[in-house]
Amino acid sequence: MTVDPTWDQYMAPALPVLLDGEVHRARDICTSAADLLGVSAEKRLETIPSGQQRYRNRANWALSYLYRAGAAERPVRGHYRITDAGRKLCADHPDGIKEKDLASLDGPVPNPPVVDPPDEPTELDPVEQVSLGVERLHSAVATDLLNRLHANEPVFFEQAVLDLIMAMGYGGAEGTASRTQLSNDGGIDGIVDQDALGLSRIYVQAKRFALDATIHRPTIQAFVGALHGNQANQGVFITTARFSSGARAYADSVPTRVVLIDGPRLASLMIRYSVGVQVNQTVHIVEVDEDFFE
């Protein structure tokens, strides 16, 4: 059985669940279809970016397409019942139903505007396709961000890091962030005061290394020493490079709270908190408001 069925592969097992002619809840249909497909318990726990379980999202899309094609009807919200067209579809395609097979039905709503659907099943449902597209765009932006950070002067990088920490809310309502003097920073590149009096401080070291470089344990040991020299109990080491496993293990082992942020995570946080990026386009995904038609 398919380990991770595509959304259109849920159409075939969804119809047999409805063959008794009774009205079934969408949730129950999704579960039964997943059982027939042999979807493991582990796979059922996987979610899409919205937080919904992936298998349930794909099964719901299958039900939606079956309804739009006239293979199933929806007498009440969230409930489905098979139609005569659905029984015929189930009988005509015992080995599986593809999106193009729905074109032969006279549904209550025109089929989606798909031209020459491919023979291979579509792996992702429409929402997943949008999410994947956004992930690809963010991946390209992340690479561009790191390249630009590496190409700029150290002062620019240090300020960008402090801007990010403030954008994440660590400066508080009245907190401040400041860079230390480059000639005598004592291993500390910036200080974030989380309150107006500076009673709670985060010490920052920002290192603009080559993107393929690796930071090892001695560098983190030196940072911890700088924290001790400032009687600090927490610090953040941010870089465009990566950390070795030894460096991460050391940071986890010391009493001082040390957070390591490598290049990929730095770029991800900059995108998340809109530092160095701007929104190019906003996409609104809509669905029918069932309450409106109740």
XYZ file of C-alpha atoms in Angstrom:
294
model
C 0.000 0.000 0.000
C 1.084 3.570 -0.561
C 2.853 4.924 2.493
C 2.012 8.587 1.847
C -0.891 8.755 -0.666
C -1.352 11.812 -2.854
C -4.586 13.771 -2.577
C -6.156 12.222 -5.689
C -5.361 8.716 -4.455
C -7.835 9.342 -1.636
C -10.734 9.582 -4.115
C -10.956 5.849 -4.860
C -11.107 4.641 -1.221
C -13.423 7.485 -0.210
C -16.214 6.313 -2.518
C -16.470 2.717 -1.206
C -16.944 4.150 2.276
C -20.064 5.856 0.924
C -21.462 2.868 -0.986
C -23.972 2.101 1.769
C -25.894 5.189 0.656
C -25.844 6.713 4.126
C -24.652 10.189 5.064
C -21.149 10.102 6.573
C -19.085 12.726 8.339
C -16.092 13.979 6.373
C -13.828 13.197 9.332
C -14.954 9.552 9.380
C -14.558 9.244 5.600
C -10.999 10.592 5.794
C -10.095 8.120 8.523
C -11.622 5.141 6.718
C -9.948 6.095 3.429
C -6.601 6.331 5.202
C -7.221 2.889 6.711
C -7.920 1.409 3.269
C -4.744 2.999 1.910
C -2.669 1.664 4.770
C -1.488 5.057 6.032
C 0.619 4.447 9.118
C -0.005 6.081 12.496
C 3.302 7.902 12.133
C 2.304 9.393 8.777
C -1.029 10.520 10.184
C 0.790 12.718 12.694
C 2.562 14.721 9.982
C 1.133 18.185 9.426
C 1.166 20.864 6.744
C 2.280 24.456 7.574
C -1.249 25.403 8.686
C -1.056 22.720 11.398
C -3.668 20.398 9.895
C -2.790 16.728 9.548
C -1.497 16.139 6.017
C -3.499 12.964 5.400
C -6.736 14.648 6.487
C -6.017 17.693 4.339
C -5.471 15.526 1.268
C -8.544 13.398 1.949
C -10.693 16.515 2.329
C -9.452 17.806 -1.020
C -10.419 14.463 -2.571
C -13.918 14.782 -1.104
C -14.193 18.338 -2.361
C -13.317 17.303 -5.909
C -15.734 14.359 -5.800
C -18.483 16.723 -4.671
C -17.709 19.285 -7.383
C -17.770 16.547 -10.012
C -21.136 15.214 -8.818
C -19.825 11.898 -7.487
C -20.962 12.838 -3.989
C -23.450 15.267 -2.523
C -23.259 17.301 0.661
C -26.698 17.345 2.307
C -25.404 19.111 5.410
C -22.183 20.831 6.321
C -19.236 18.470 6.658
C -21.263 15.409 5.619
C -21.268 13.499 2.323
C -23.401 10.902 0.536
C -22.628 9.063 -2.699
C -24.615 9.754 -5.863
C -25.496 7.461 -8.771
C -22.670 9.097 -10.720
C -20.348 8.258 -7.866
C -21.422 4.611 -7.892
C -20.715 4.432 -11.622
C -17.342 6.123 -11.165
C -16.439 3.642 -8.462
C -17.441 0.703 -10.685
C -15.682 2.043 -13.782
C -12.375 2.713 -12.022
C -11.771 -0.035 -9.458
C -7.997 0.445 -9.635
C -8.005 4.124 -8.789
C -9.442 7.466 -9.859
C -7.415 10.244 -11.442
C -8.412 13.889 -11.634
C -9.060 13.616 -15.382
C -11.568 10.773 -14.764
C -13.902 13.302 -13.135
C -14.316 15.130 -16.428
C -16.760 12.427 -17.626
C -19.241 13.333 -14.887
C -21.825 16.078 -15.040
C -21.210 17.683 -11.676
C -23.239 20.497 -10.063
C -20.212 22.765 -10.453
C -17.823 22.844 -13.429
C -14.648 20.907 -12.872
C -11.525 22.896 -11.925
C -9.827 24.581 -14.895
C -7.222 21.892 -15.474
C -6.024 21.384 -19.022
C -4.790 17.915 -20.004
C -4.205 16.549 -16.465
C -1.053 14.425 -16.321
C -1.298 10.650 -16.101
C 0.838 10.665 -12.965
C -1.110 11.594 -9.823
C -0.593 15.110 -8.520
C 1.496 14.703 -5.389
C 0.379 17.840 -3.572
C -3.013 19.389 -3.058
C -3.427 23.081 -4.033
C -2.703 24.451 -0.547
C 0.416 22.321 -0.269
C 1.539 23.568 -3.679
C 1.214 27.155 -2.477
C 3.107 26.325 0.722
C 5.853 24.606 -1.248
C 6.133 27.596 -3.563
C 6.504 29.936 -0.593
C 9.173 27.661 0.900
C 11.117 27.730 -2.360
C 10.925 31.514 -2.518
C 12.059 31.813 1.095
C 14.947 29.438 0.417
C 16.148 31.634 -2.439
C 15.761 34.784 -0.317
C 17.647 33.140 2.565
C 20.605 32.397 0.305
C 20.580 35.978 -0.995
C 20.431 37.361 2.564
C 23.481 35.392 3.691
C 25.452 36.392 0.604
C 24.646 40.061 1.158
C 25.468 39.896 4.865
C 28.802 38.270 4.079
C 29.580 40.871 1.413
C 29.018 43.828 3.774
C 31.372 45.226 6.395
C 31.533 43.682 9.903
C 29.903 46.797 11.365
C 26.882 46.337 9.108
C 26.578 42.680 10.089
C 26.764 43.450 13.800
C 24.051 46.076 13.487
C 21.857 43.722 11.445
C 22.174 41.097 14.170
C 21.162 43.592 16.865
C 18.234 44.763 14.727
C 17.083 41.147 14.490
C 17.289 40.559 18.230
C 15.266 43.708 18.861
C 12.719 42.695 16.214
C 12.306 39.383 18.012
C 11.191 41.296 21.092
C 14.188 40.760 23.341
C 14.681 44.478 23.842
C 11.328 44.751 25.557
C 9.230 47.905 25.506
C 12.006 50.205 26.758
C 15.102 48.172 26.024
C 18.018 49.222 23.854
C 20.692 47.595 21.741
C 24.177 48.954 21.176
C 27.362 47.875 19.454
C 30.619 47.823 21.374
C 33.755 49.587 20.199
C 35.460 47.528 17.497
C 38.929 48.224 18.861
C 38.191 47.072 22.379
C 35.115 44.880 22.426
C 36.572 42.190 24.679
C 34.980 39.471 22.598
C 31.536 41.092 22.787
C 30.109 42.787 19.681
C 26.810 44.028 21.068
C 24.733 44.385 24.204
C 20.947 44.250 24.422
C 19.377 45.764 27.532
C 15.995 44.135 28.060
C 14.770 46.818 30.455
C 15.201 50.552 30.926
C 17.701 50.130 33.768
C 19.816 47.515 32.045
C 19.336 44.968 34.821
C 18.815 42.154 32.315
C 21.332 42.003 29.496
C 22.060 39.781 26.515
C 25.619 39.813 25.230
C 26.078 39.203 21.533
C 28.943 38.092 19.360
C 28.412 38.399 15.606
C 30.926 36.772 13.262
C 30.716 37.292 9.507
C 32.527 34.145 8.324
C 32.495 32.416 4.935
C 29.195 30.618 4.397
C 30.910 27.232 4.096
C 33.137 27.779 7.143
C 32.733 25.840 10.384
C 33.109 27.317 13.857
C 34.690 24.928 16.333
C 34.754 24.614 20.100
C 37.715 26.958 20.861
C 35.827 29.918 19.372
C 32.829 29.233 21.610
C 35.132 28.744 24.610
C 36.562 32.204 23.964
C 33.033 33.661 23.824
C 32.110 32.002 27.117
C 35.302 33.461 28.613
C 34.231 36.914 27.415
C 30.845 36.416 29.048
C 32.501 35.480 32.337
C 34.712 38.561 32.059
C 31.561 40.682 31.883
C 29.871 38.700 34.681
C 27.192 37.740 32.193
C 24.998 34.659 32.442
C 23.563 34.624 28.912
C 24.858 35.260 25.443
C 24.084 34.725 21.756
C 26.677 33.798 19.148
C 25.410 34.547 15.631
C 27.278 33.782 12.447
C 26.827 33.368 8.714
C 28.742 30.075 8.951
C 27.985 26.803 10.749
C 28.897 25.262 14.096
C 30.640 21.943 14.584
C 29.013 19.295 16.751
C 31.783 19.846 19.291
C 30.991 23.555 19.489
C 27.290 22.864 20.044
C 28.019 20.199 22.664
C 30.269 22.595 24.561
C 27.652 25.379 24.482
C 25.090 22.962 25.934
C 27.459 21.807 28.686
C 28.434 25.128 30.302
C 26.369 26.718 33.111
C 26.202 29.987 31.169
C 23.265 30.074 28.802
C 24.780 30.262 25.307
C 22.599 30.225 22.194
C 24.236 29.440 18.855
C 22.593 30.695 15.666
C 24.155 29.569 12.389
C 23.693 30.982 8.892
C 20.561 29.046 7.849
C 18.760 29.819 11.097
C 19.857 33.459 10.951
C 18.357 33.850 7.477
C 15.170 32.059 8.570
C 14.743 34.386 11.554
C 15.360 37.475 9.413
C 12.578 36.360 7.062
C 10.229 35.510 9.921
C 10.730 38.839 11.707
C 10.984 40.959 8.521
C 14.550 42.168 9.003
C 16.256 42.926 5.692
C 13.214 41.739 3.724
C 9.899 43.220 2.656
C 6.589 41.680 1.628
C 6.397 41.491 -2.160
C 2.910 40.038 -2.508
C 0.146 38.791 -0.226
C -1.956 35.808 -1.285
C -5.371 35.166 0.277
C -6.619 31.576 0.101
C -10.396 31.461 0.369
C -12.996 28.745 0.776
C -16.775 28.759 0.746
C -18.329 30.021 3.971
C -20.615 27.131 4.938
C -22.356 29.234 7.608
C -23.479 31.685 4.918
C -25.409 28.939 3.150
C -26.818 27.277 6.270
